[in-house]
């Protein structure tokens, strides 16, 4: 078990505020307004694809019992060994910020008796994930994943359908990707493979990195996804999981590949793909950008696989086979930017409402809401006084029309409509404003 966190004696003292500038934590990221359209584009794509493929949304907490993650992800995984944010609450519970979604989704499945609903159950979610990882380009300590899980069936067609969702979602978002697939077998055949692998690794022990020398004893499968060049050279020649599968697993994997062929999903077999988490069984897969598919260790955009024992191991109602995948949202956005996919920015307002003087400002507050309710895309800046300031704001917002409400207009119950393109202006009665705007905008 990893070291238990030390309980703080009391709430940590906060240093006197002083003059020190407040700063972002390392590995964290602000998503600024000018980036939000990428997130909207991605979330829209995710929602549409999830609905189309028949998934229901679920939300699970960001924090769970620490033991839940240890039991699911496994004690020898990087996540449990070094990447979890773990702490003790005032009630002396040891909790962790979620380092992935599957464990929490399985807990919810068990806790809400979802096995009593028609199976399989298809659930999706998205949100923040926390890993105390070494920050670098595209890798953060708080990042976001979209996640899909299918619980309650061993059917290989579901593995293929999930991969198909990943492929088509990424394509629809404008990305060209390749999916690597493998099968790591079940509890029947994996022990045999592990001993074959361990024998092979023993012969090359002296050239393995120090971590892999330990992994070779504790969890030799993890040597297969070591990023060190020396280890990679050795594992390229290592025995393949697929050559050591039992009959049932081999058949399952062949079926998955057949369905992928039928679905015209162009996959590549990757015998070293074991994934870093303990709960996987049978199918494992990862999507990478097509432009990076031949690099020695391309950064995955989506990772997933089967986890036929996890729900049972977490105290579920017997054997509940399942398969799932998670997509790194920051990585997708980075790829969308790099591929220069055209992503529409937030829509521009059609109309800018400018006011001059205190009485007009008061009226403008209400008028803004009347226009909004009438379905007119309107913007304003109620804090400004001068007209020229407001006209330049209207120009910057690319409004087609500006409404000018001054003292005289307030007295006459009128308002000026200025065409921002021609600069021509017309005064009309306030009671005719909405009808007149609708007509003008539809003519433009
Ligand atoms: P995993 O749960 O490790 O398979 O991760 C699933 C996906 O999340 C990966 O394929 C990445 O796209 C993304 N991801 C994992 N770790 C990070 C990180 N530290 N920062 C940003 N994205 C990440």
Short mmCIF file of C-alpha atoms and ligand atoms in Angstrom, two decimals:
data_model
loop_
_atom_site.label_atom_id
_atom_site.label_comp_id
_atom_site.label_asym_id
_atom_site.label_seq_id
_atom_site.Cartn_x
_atom_site.Cartn_y
_atom_site.Cartn_z
CA UNK A 1 0.00 0.00 0.00
CA UNK A 2 1.26 3.51 -0.68
CA UNK A 3 2.18 5.64 2.29
CA UNK A 4 -0.84 6.90 4.24
CA UNK A 5 -1.04 10.68 4.18
CA UNK A 6 -0.06 12.48 7.35
CA UNK A 7 -2.95 14.15 9.10
CA UNK A 8 -2.38 17.85 9.63
CA UNK A 9 -2.50 18.79 13.32
CA UNK A 10 -4.69 21.77 12.60
CA UNK A 11 -5.88 23.75 9.61
CA UNK A 12 -2.70 24.89 7.82
CA UNK A 13 -1.70 28.44 8.62
CA UNK A 14 -2.17 30.87 5.74
CA UNK A 15 0.76 33.21 5.29
CA UNK A 16 -0.07 36.89 5.72
CA UNK A 17 -1.37 38.09 2.37
CA UNK A 18 1.35 40.77 2.09
CA UNK A 19 2.14 42.02 -1.43
CA UNK A 20 2.86 38.64 -3.05
CA UNK A 21 0.97 38.22 -6.31
CA UNK A 22 -1.59 35.39 -6.23
CA UNK A 23 -0.46 32.59 -8.53
CA UNK A 24 -1.84 29.53 -10.29
CA UNK A 25 -0.70 26.17 -8.88
CA UNK A 26 1.80 24.25 -10.98
CA UNK A 27 0.13 21.94 -13.47
CA UNK A 28 -3.20 23.82 -13.30
CA UNK A 29 -4.68 25.84 -16.11
CA UNK A 30 -7.20 28.66 -16.52
CA UNK A 31 -9.45 28.36 -19.53
CA UNK A 32 -9.80 31.95 -20.67
CA UNK A 33 -12.83 33.42 -22.48
CA UNK A 34 -11.03 33.39 -25.85
CA UNK A 35 -10.61 29.62 -25.61
CA UNK A 36 -14.16 28.76 -24.60
CA UNK A 37 -15.46 28.25 -28.14
CA UNK A 38 -13.13 25.26 -28.51
CA UNK A 39 -14.60 23.73 -25.34
CA UNK A 40 -18.15 24.37 -26.51
CA UNK A 41 -17.37 22.79 -29.87
CA UNK A 42 -15.89 19.72 -28.18
CA UNK A 43 -18.66 19.36 -25.59
CA UNK A 44 -21.33 19.70 -28.29
CA UNK A 45 -19.66 16.93 -30.29
CA UNK A 46 -19.42 14.71 -27.20
CA UNK A 47 -23.07 15.24 -26.22
CA UNK A 48 -24.31 14.54 -29.74
CA UNK A 49 -22.22 11.39 -30.20
CA UNK A 50 -23.12 10.06 -26.74
CA UNK A 51 -26.84 10.53 -27.40
CA UNK A 52 -26.62 9.05 -30.88
CA UNK A 53 -24.92 5.92 -29.51
CA UNK A 54 -27.54 5.57 -26.74
CA UNK A 55 -25.59 6.66 -23.64
CA UNK A 56 -27.23 8.29 -20.60
CA UNK A 57 -25.36 10.94 -18.69
CA UNK A 58 -24.27 10.34 -15.10
CA UNK A 59 -22.26 12.61 -12.80
CA UNK A 60 -20.14 11.19 -10.01
CA UNK A 61 -18.31 13.20 -7.31
CA UNK A 62 -14.80 14.54 -7.76
CA UNK A 63 -13.84 12.98 -4.46
CA UNK A 64 -14.20 9.37 -3.39
CA UNK A 65 -12.87 7.10 -0.72
CA UNK A 66 -9.15 6.60 -1.35
CA UNK A 67 -9.53 2.81 -1.09
CA UNK A 68 -11.91 2.76 -4.07
CA UNK A 69 -9.13 3.89 -6.40
CA UNK A 70 -6.50 1.66 -4.82
CA UNK A 71 -8.76 -1.37 -5.25
CA UNK A 72 -9.60 -0.57 -8.86
CA UNK A 73 -6.57 1.05 -10.44
CA UNK A 74 -4.11 -1.20 -8.57
CA UNK A 75 -1.26 -0.60 -6.12
CA UNK A 76 1.49 -0.89 -8.73
CA UNK A 77 -0.01 1.65 -11.14
CA UNK A 78 1.64 5.06 -11.54
CA UNK A 79 -1.64 6.62 -10.46
CA UNK A 80 -1.68 4.94 -7.06
CA UNK A 81 2.08 4.90 -6.56
CA UNK A 82 2.65 8.59 -7.15
CA UNK A 83 -0.11 10.56 -8.86
CA UNK A 84 -3.10 10.72 -6.51
CA UNK A 85 -4.16 13.74 -4.50
CA UNK A 86 -4.88 11.99 -1.20
CA UNK A 87 -5.76 13.59 2.10
CA UNK A 88 -7.49 13.03 5.39
CA UNK A 89 -10.68 14.95 6.15
CA UNK A 90 -11.58 16.48 9.51
CA UNK A 91 -13.73 13.39 10.03
CA UNK A 92 -10.54 11.31 9.58
CA UNK A 93 -11.70 9.69 6.33
CA UNK A 94 -8.95 9.15 3.77
CA UNK A 95 -10.23 10.50 0.49
CA UNK A 96 -8.79 11.18 -2.97
CA UNK A 97 -9.58 13.48 -5.86
CA UNK A 98 -10.62 11.25 -8.75
CA UNK A 99 -7.65 10.25 -10.95
CA UNK A 100 -10.03 8.62 -13.48
CA UNK A 101 -13.75 7.98 -13.92
CA UNK A 102 -14.27 4.22 -14.15
CA UNK A 103 -13.94 3.45 -10.43
CA UNK A 104 -16.54 6.05 -9.43
CA UNK A 105 -18.89 4.94 -12.22
CA UNK A 106 -18.67 1.32 -11.02
CA UNK A 107 -19.29 2.38 -7.44
CA UNK A 108 -22.40 4.27 -8.59
CA UNK A 109 -23.55 1.25 -10.66
CA UNK A 110 -23.34 -0.97 -7.58
CA UNK A 111 -24.73 1.56 -5.12
CA UNK A 112 -27.81 2.44 -7.20
CA UNK A 113 -28.63 -1.18 -8.04
CA UNK A 114 -28.22 -0.49 -11.76
CA UNK A 115 -27.89 -4.24 -12.40
CA UNK A 116 -31.66 -4.33 -12.01
CA UNK A 117 -32.10 -2.20 -15.13
CA UNK A 118 -31.99 -3.72 -18.62
CA UNK A 119 -28.36 -4.61 -19.42
CA UNK A 120 -26.04 -3.51 -20.81
CA UNK A 121 -26.16 -0.03 -19.35
CA UNK A 122 -24.45 2.71 -21.32
CA UNK A 123 -23.30 5.69 -19.30
CA UNK A 124 -21.21 8.73 -20.15
CA UNK A 125 -19.84 11.68 -18.24
CA UNK A 126 -17.21 14.40 -18.37
CA UNK A 127 -15.36 16.57 -15.91
CA UNK A 128 -12.15 17.32 -14.07
CA UNK A 129 -9.59 14.63 -13.29
CA UNK A 130 -6.61 15.10 -10.96
CA UNK A 131 -3.18 13.51 -11.24
CA UNK A 132 -0.01 14.69 -9.57
CA UNK A 133 1.87 14.15 -12.80
CA UNK A 134 4.96 15.96 -14.13
CA UNK A 135 3.45 18.94 -15.98
CA UNK A 136 4.48 19.42 -19.62
CA UNK A 137 2.86 20.51 -22.89
CA UNK A 138 -0.64 19.01 -22.95
CA UNK A 139 -0.18 17.33 -19.58
CA UNK A 140 -1.73 18.91 -16.51
CA UNK A 141 -2.43 18.06 -12.88
CA UNK A 142 -6.05 19.02 -13.30
CA UNK A 143 -7.36 18.06 -16.72
CA UNK A 144 -10.67 16.94 -18.17
CA UNK A 145 -11.91 13.69 -19.59
CA UNK A 146 -15.04 12.60 -21.41
CA UNK A 147 -15.80 9.05 -20.45
CA UNK A 148 -18.05 6.25 -21.71
CA UNK A 149 -18.80 2.98 -19.97
CA UNK A 150 -20.89 -0.03 -21.07
CA UNK A 151 -21.73 -2.27 -18.13
CA UNK A 152 -23.33 -5.67 -18.00
CA UNK A 153 -22.29 -7.52 -21.15
CA UNK A 154 -19.25 -9.44 -22.45
CA UNK A 155 -20.42 -9.05 -26.09
CA UNK A 156 -17.39 -8.28 -28.32
CA UNK A 157 -19.64 -6.24 -30.61
CA UNK A 158 -19.83 -3.68 -27.78
CA UNK A 159 -16.02 -3.30 -27.71
CA UNK A 160 -16.19 -2.59 -31.44
CA UNK A 161 -19.14 -0.22 -31.08
CA UNK A 162 -17.30 1.76 -28.38
CA UNK A 163 -14.21 2.01 -30.59
CA UNK A 164 -16.46 3.07 -33.45
CA UNK A 165 -17.88 5.88 -31.28
CA UNK A 166 -14.34 7.07 -30.51
CA UNK A 167 -13.32 6.93 -34.16
CA UNK A 168 -16.37 8.79 -35.48
CA UNK A 169 -16.43 11.37 -32.73
CA UNK A 170 -12.77 12.28 -33.35
CA UNK A 171 -13.36 12.32 -37.14
CA UNK A 172 -16.44 14.54 -36.73
CA UNK A 173 -14.35 16.91 -34.63
CA UNK A 174 -11.96 17.20 -37.58
CA UNK A 175 -9.16 14.85 -36.45
CA UNK A 176 -7.52 12.00 -38.35
CA UNK A 177 -6.70 9.21 -35.93
CA UNK A 178 -5.50 5.63 -35.71
CA UNK A 179 -6.64 3.13 -33.14
CA UNK A 180 -4.21 0.58 -31.72
CA UNK A 181 -5.81 -2.58 -30.30
CA UNK A 182 -4.68 -5.57 -28.29
CA UNK A 183 -6.06 -8.22 -25.96
CA UNK A 184 -4.46 -8.92 -22.59
CA UNK A 185 -6.53 -12.01 -21.77
CA UNK A 186 -8.46 -12.98 -18.68
CA UNK A 187 -7.72 -14.38 -15.22
CA UNK A 188 -7.44 -17.84 -16.74
CA UNK A 189 -4.76 -17.14 -19.35
CA UNK A 190 -2.95 -14.07 -18.09
CA UNK A 191 -0.96 -15.79 -15.31
CA UNK A 192 0.52 -18.06 -17.97
CA UNK A 193 1.45 -15.09 -20.15
CA UNK A 194 2.95 -13.28 -17.17
CA UNK A 195 5.28 -16.17 -16.42
CA UNK A 196 6.30 -16.41 -20.11
CA UNK A 197 6.96 -12.66 -20.10
CA UNK A 198 8.85 -12.77 -16.80
CA UNK A 199 11.13 -15.51 -18.15
CA UNK A 200 11.84 -13.39 -21.22
CA UNK A 201 12.50 -10.26 -19.14
CA UNK A 202 14.84 -12.14 -16.80
CA UNK A 203 17.08 -12.88 -19.77
CA UNK A 204 17.34 -9.14 -20.48
CA UNK A 205 17.25 -7.91 -16.92
CA UNK A 206 20.63 -6.18 -17.01
CA UNK A 207 19.46 -3.83 -19.78
CA UNK A 208 16.14 -2.86 -18.18
CA UNK A 209 15.77 0.50 -16.43
CA UNK A 210 15.85 0.42 -12.61
CA UNK A 211 12.06 0.84 -12.32
CA UNK A 212 11.43 -2.02 -14.72
CA UNK A 213 13.78 -4.29 -12.77
CA UNK A 214 11.28 -3.87 -9.91
CA UNK A 215 8.25 -4.04 -12.19
CA UNK A 216 9.53 -7.32 -13.57
CA UNK A 217 8.95 -8.81 -10.13
CA UNK A 218 5.86 -6.87 -9.00
CA UNK A 219 3.90 -6.45 -12.24
CA UNK A 220 5.81 -7.45 -15.40
CA UNK A 221 2.99 -6.28 -17.70
CA UNK A 222 3.91 -2.72 -16.82
CA UNK A 223 7.37 -3.18 -18.35
CA UNK A 224 5.58 -3.34 -21.70
CA UNK A 225 4.47 0.27 -21.50
CA UNK A 226 7.76 1.70 -20.21
CA UNK A 227 8.78 4.74 -22.25
CA UNK A 228 12.55 4.24 -21.74
CA UNK A 229 14.35 3.53 -25.00
CA UNK A 230 16.34 0.58 -23.58
CA UNK A 231 13.19 -1.10 -22.23
CA UNK A 232 11.32 -0.44 -25.48
CA UNK A 233 14.09 -2.18 -27.44
CA UNK A 234 13.71 -5.23 -25.22
CA UNK A 235 9.92 -5.31 -25.21
CA UNK A 236 9.69 -5.01 -29.01
CA UNK A 237 10.91 -8.61 -29.12
CA UNK A 238 8.90 -9.74 -26.07
CA UNK A 239 6.32 -12.53 -26.39
CA UNK A 240 2.90 -11.19 -27.40
CA UNK A 241 -0.17 -11.36 -25.18
CA UNK A 242 -2.29 -12.43 -28.16
CA UNK A 243 -0.12 -15.52 -28.72
CA UNK A 244 -0.84 -16.65 -25.17
CA UNK A 245 -4.62 -16.19 -24.95
CA UNK A 246 -6.95 -19.00 -23.88
CA UNK A 247 -9.46 -20.20 -26.46
CA UNK A 248 -12.31 -18.03 -25.12
CA UNK A 249 -10.19 -14.85 -25.11
CA UNK A 250 -8.78 -15.56 -28.56
CA UNK A 251 -12.29 -16.01 -29.91
CA UNK A 252 -13.46 -12.82 -28.19
CA UNK A 253 -10.58 -10.84 -29.68
CA UNK A 254 -11.13 -12.29 -33.18
CA UNK A 255 -14.77 -11.24 -32.95
CA UNK A 256 -13.82 -7.70 -31.92
CA UNK A 257 -11.51 -7.45 -34.93
CA UNK A 258 -14.17 -8.87 -37.24
CA UNK A 259 -16.68 -6.28 -36.09
CA UNK A 260 -14.10 -3.53 -36.52
CA UNK A 261 -13.48 -4.74 -40.08
CA UNK A 262 -17.20 -4.77 -40.76
CA UNK A 263 -17.50 -1.25 -39.36
CA UNK A 264 -14.60 -0.17 -41.60
CA UNK A 265 -12.57 0.96 -38.61
CA UNK A 266 -8.92 0.90 -39.59
CA UNK A 267 -7.15 -0.43 -36.54
CA UNK A 268 -3.54 -1.45 -35.97
CA UNK A 269 -2.55 -4.35 -33.73
CA UNK A 270 -0.21 -3.24 -30.95
CA UNK A 271 1.06 -6.23 -28.97
CA UNK A 272 2.60 -4.08 -26.24
CA UNK A 273 -0.61 -2.23 -25.43
CA UNK A 274 -1.40 -3.33 -21.87
CA UNK A 275 -2.46 0.04 -20.37
CA UNK A 276 -1.23 1.15 -16.97
CA UNK A 277 -4.21 0.17 -14.82
CA UNK A 278 -4.79 -3.19 -13.13
CA UNK A 279 -8.47 -3.58 -13.86
CA UNK A 280 -8.23 -4.22 -17.59
CA UNK A 281 -8.92 -7.61 -19.13
CA UNK A 282 -9.23 -8.76 -22.75
CA UNK A 283 -9.55 -5.82 -25.20
CA UNK A 284 -7.32 -2.76 -24.72
CA UNK A 285 -7.13 0.13 -27.16
CA UNK A 286 -5.76 3.64 -27.65
CA UNK A 287 -6.42 6.33 -30.23
CA UNK A 288 -3.51 8.45 -31.41
CA UNK A 289 -3.29 11.16 -34.04
CA UNK A 290 -2.59 9.69 -37.49
CA UNK A 291 0.31 12.12 -37.86
CA UNK A 292 1.95 10.55 -34.77
CA UNK A 293 1.11 6.88 -35.31
CA UNK A 294 4.67 5.91 -36.24
CA UNK A 295 6.35 7.79 -33.40
CA UNK A 296 7.91 5.59 -30.70
CA UNK A 297 5.45 6.66 -27.98
CA UNK A 298 2.68 8.88 -29.31
CA UNK A 299 0.47 10.58 -26.71
CA UNK A 300 -2.90 8.86 -26.63
CA UNK A 301 -6.03 10.91 -27.11
CA UNK A 302 -8.41 8.17 -25.98
CA UNK A 303 -7.56 5.12 -23.92
CA UNK A 304 -9.84 2.27 -22.98
CA UNK A 305 -10.56 -1.39 -22.64
CA UNK A 306 -12.55 -4.16 -21.00
CA UNK A 307 -12.75 -4.57 -17.25
CA UNK A 308 -14.76 -7.74 -16.74
CA UNK A 309 -13.90 -8.22 -13.05
CA UNK A 310 -13.90 -4.72 -11.60
CA UNK A 311 -17.57 -4.42 -10.60
CA UNK A 312 -17.44 -7.83 -8.96
CA UNK A 313 -14.19 -6.92 -7.16
CA UNK A 314 -15.78 -3.74 -5.80
CA UNK A 315 -18.56 -5.77 -4.18
CA UNK A 316 -20.97 -5.83 -7.12
CA UNK A 317 -23.68 -8.43 -7.67
CA UNK A 318 -21.62 -11.23 -9.18
CA UNK A 319 -19.93 -11.15 -12.56
CA UNK A 320 -20.65 -7.91 -14.46
CA UNK A 321 -18.42 -7.65 -17.55
CA UNK A 322 -17.87 -4.12 -18.82
CA UNK A 323 -15.91 -2.03 -21.29
CA UNK A 324 -15.11 1.70 -21.30
CA UNK A 325 -12.90 4.50 -22.57
CA UNK A 326 -11.77 7.99 -21.61
CA UNK A 327 -10.82 10.89 -23.85
CA UNK A 328 -8.40 13.61 -22.76
CA UNK A 329 -10.23 16.84 -23.59
CA UNK A 330 -7.19 19.16 -23.40
CA UNK A 331 -5.34 16.85 -25.81
CA UNK A 332 -8.25 16.91 -28.25
CA UNK A 333 -8.38 20.70 -28.13
CA UNK A 334 -4.63 20.94 -28.69
CA UNK A 335 -4.99 18.63 -31.70
CA UNK A 336 -7.94 20.64 -33.06
CA UNK A 337 -5.83 23.80 -32.86
CA UNK A 338 -2.79 22.15 -34.42
CA UNK A 339 -4.90 20.79 -37.28
CA UNK A 340 -6.40 24.30 -37.72
CA UNK A 341 -9.94 22.89 -37.67
CA UNK A 342 -12.26 25.84 -38.27
CA UNK A 343 -14.20 26.32 -35.04
CA UNK A 344 -16.91 29.01 -34.93
CA UNK A 345 -16.45 31.62 -32.23
CA UNK A 346 -19.33 32.71 -29.98
CA UNK A 347 -22.06 34.34 -32.10
CA UNK A 348 -21.83 38.12 -32.49
CA UNK A 349 -24.66 40.37 -31.29
CA UNK A 350 -26.88 41.83 -34.02
CA UNK A 351 -27.71 44.93 -32.04
CA UNK A 352 -25.83 47.16 -29.57
CA UNK A 353 -27.89 49.24 -27.16
CA UNK A 354 -26.21 52.57 -26.27
CA UNK A 355 -27.56 54.98 -23.67
CA UNK A 356 -26.72 58.57 -22.80
CA UNK A 357 -27.62 60.03 -19.41
CA UNK A 358 -29.01 58.61 -16.19
CA UNK A 359 -32.70 58.33 -17.20
CA UNK A 360 -31.78 56.58 -20.45
CA UNK A 361 -29.50 54.22 -18.55
CA UNK A 362 -32.38 53.21 -16.29
CA UNK A 363 -34.65 52.63 -19.29
CA UNK A 364 -31.89 50.73 -21.12
CA UNK A 365 -31.71 48.19 -18.33
CA UNK A 366 -35.31 47.16 -18.97
CA UNK A 367 -35.15 47.59 -22.75
CA UNK A 368 -32.21 45.19 -22.93
CA UNK A 369 -34.33 42.48 -21.33
CA UNK A 370 -37.32 43.24 -23.62
CA UNK A 371 -35.08 42.83 -26.66
CA UNK A 372 -33.52 39.65 -25.32
CA UNK A 373 -36.95 38.15 -24.60
CA UNK A 374 -38.02 39.05 -28.15
CA UNK A 375 -35.14 36.87 -29.41
CA UNK A 376 -32.88 39.70 -30.59
CA UNK A 377 -29.15 39.13 -30.06
CA UNK A 378 -28.36 42.30 -28.17
CA UNK A 379 -25.27 43.59 -26.34
CA UNK A 380 -24.71 46.69 -24.23
CA UNK A 381 -22.30 48.22 -21.76
CA UNK A 382 -24.37 49.90 -19.11
CA UNK A 383 -21.30 51.32 -17.34
CA UNK A 384 -20.36 53.64 -20.24
CA UNK A 385 -21.55 57.23 -20.59
CA UNK A 386 -20.21 58.68 -23.84
CA UNK A 387 -21.67 57.81 -27.24
CA UNK A 388 -18.35 57.54 -29.06
CA UNK A 389 -17.12 54.96 -26.53
CA UNK A 390 -20.24 52.93 -27.02
CA UNK A 391 -20.10 53.18 -30.81
CA UNK A 392 -16.58 51.81 -30.80
CA UNK A 393 -17.70 48.96 -28.54
CA UNK A 394 -20.53 48.26 -31.00
CA UNK A 395 -18.00 48.21 -33.84
CA UNK A 396 -15.70 45.88 -31.96
CA UNK A 397 -18.61 43.52 -31.23
CA UNK A 398 -19.45 43.66 -34.97
CA UNK A 399 -23.07 44.63 -34.24
CA UNK A 400 -25.09 45.38 -37.35
CA UNK A 401 -27.25 48.03 -35.70
CA UNK A 402 -26.77 50.37 -32.74
CA UNK A 403 -29.72 51.74 -30.78
CA UNK A 404 -29.14 55.17 -29.28
CA UNK A 405 -31.23 56.22 -26.33
CA UNK A 406 -30.52 59.80 -25.15
CA UNK A 407 -32.36 62.45 -23.12
CA UNK A 408 -34.35 63.75 -26.09
CA UNK A 409 -35.44 60.26 -27.12
CA UNK A 410 -36.48 59.54 -23.53
CA UNK A 411 -38.71 62.62 -23.57
CA UNK A 412 -40.23 61.75 -26.98
CA UNK A 413 -40.52 58.00 -26.35
CA UNK A 414 -38.37 57.39 -29.41
CA UNK A 415 -35.05 55.73 -30.14
CA UNK A 416 -32.42 56.09 -32.89
CA UNK A 417 -31.46 53.09 -35.00
CA UNK A 418 -28.02 53.45 -36.55
CA UNK A 419 -26.90 51.17 -39.36
CA UNK A 420 -23.26 50.43 -38.48
CA UNK A 421 -22.34 49.74 -42.06
CA UNK A 422 -23.78 52.84 -43.77
CA UNK A 423 -23.85 55.03 -40.59
CA UNK A 424 -27.35 56.20 -41.63
CA UNK A 425 -29.68 56.85 -38.71
CA UNK A 426 -33.44 56.81 -38.27
CA UNK A 427 -35.59 57.80 -35.28
CA UNK A 428 -38.61 55.62 -34.52
CA UNK A 429 -41.16 55.24 -31.71
CA UNK A 430 -40.05 52.91 -28.93
CA UNK A 431 -43.31 50.96 -29.32
CA UNK A 432 -42.30 50.04 -32.87
CA UNK A 433 -38.73 49.08 -31.98
CA UNK A 434 -38.94 45.29 -31.83
CA UNK A 435 -40.98 44.94 -35.04
CA UNK A 436 -38.68 47.37 -36.85
CA UNK A 437 -35.51 45.58 -35.69
CA UNK A 438 -36.84 42.19 -36.73
CA UNK A 439 -37.68 43.52 -40.19
CA UNK A 440 -34.34 45.25 -40.65
CA UNK A 441 -32.33 42.26 -39.45
CA UNK A 442 -34.20 39.87 -41.70
CA UNK A 443 -33.53 42.20 -44.68
CA UNK A 444 -29.80 42.42 -43.94
P1 LIG B 1 -5.82 7.33 -19.10
O1 LIG B 1 -6.93 7.31 -18.08
O2 LIG B 1 -4.46 7.49 -18.50
O3 LIG B 1 -5.91 6.26 -20.11
O4 LIG B 1 -6.04 8.69 -19.89
C1 LIG B 1 -7.05 8.86 -20.83
C2 LIG B 1 -6.72 10.10 -21.63
O5 LIG B 1 -6.65 11.23 -20.77
C3 LIG B 1 -5.35 10.05 -22.27
O6 LIG B 1 -5.41 9.37 -23.48
C4 LIG B 1 -5.02 11.50 -22.43
O7 LIG B 1 -5.61 12.00 -23.59
C5 LIG B 1 -5.66 12.13 -21.21
N1 LIG B 1 -4.69 12.41 -20.15
C6 LIG B 1 -4.11 11.53 -19.29
N2 LIG B 1 -3.30 12.17 -18.42
C7 LIG B 1 -3.35 13.49 -18.71
C8 LIG B 1 -2.75 14.67 -18.16
N3 LIG B 1 -1.94 14.62 -17.12
N4 LIG B 1 -3.06 15.88 -18.73
C9 LIG B 1 -3.90 15.95 -19.78
N5 LIG B 1 -4.50 14.87 -20.34
C10 LIG B 1 -4.24 13.65 -19.82
#
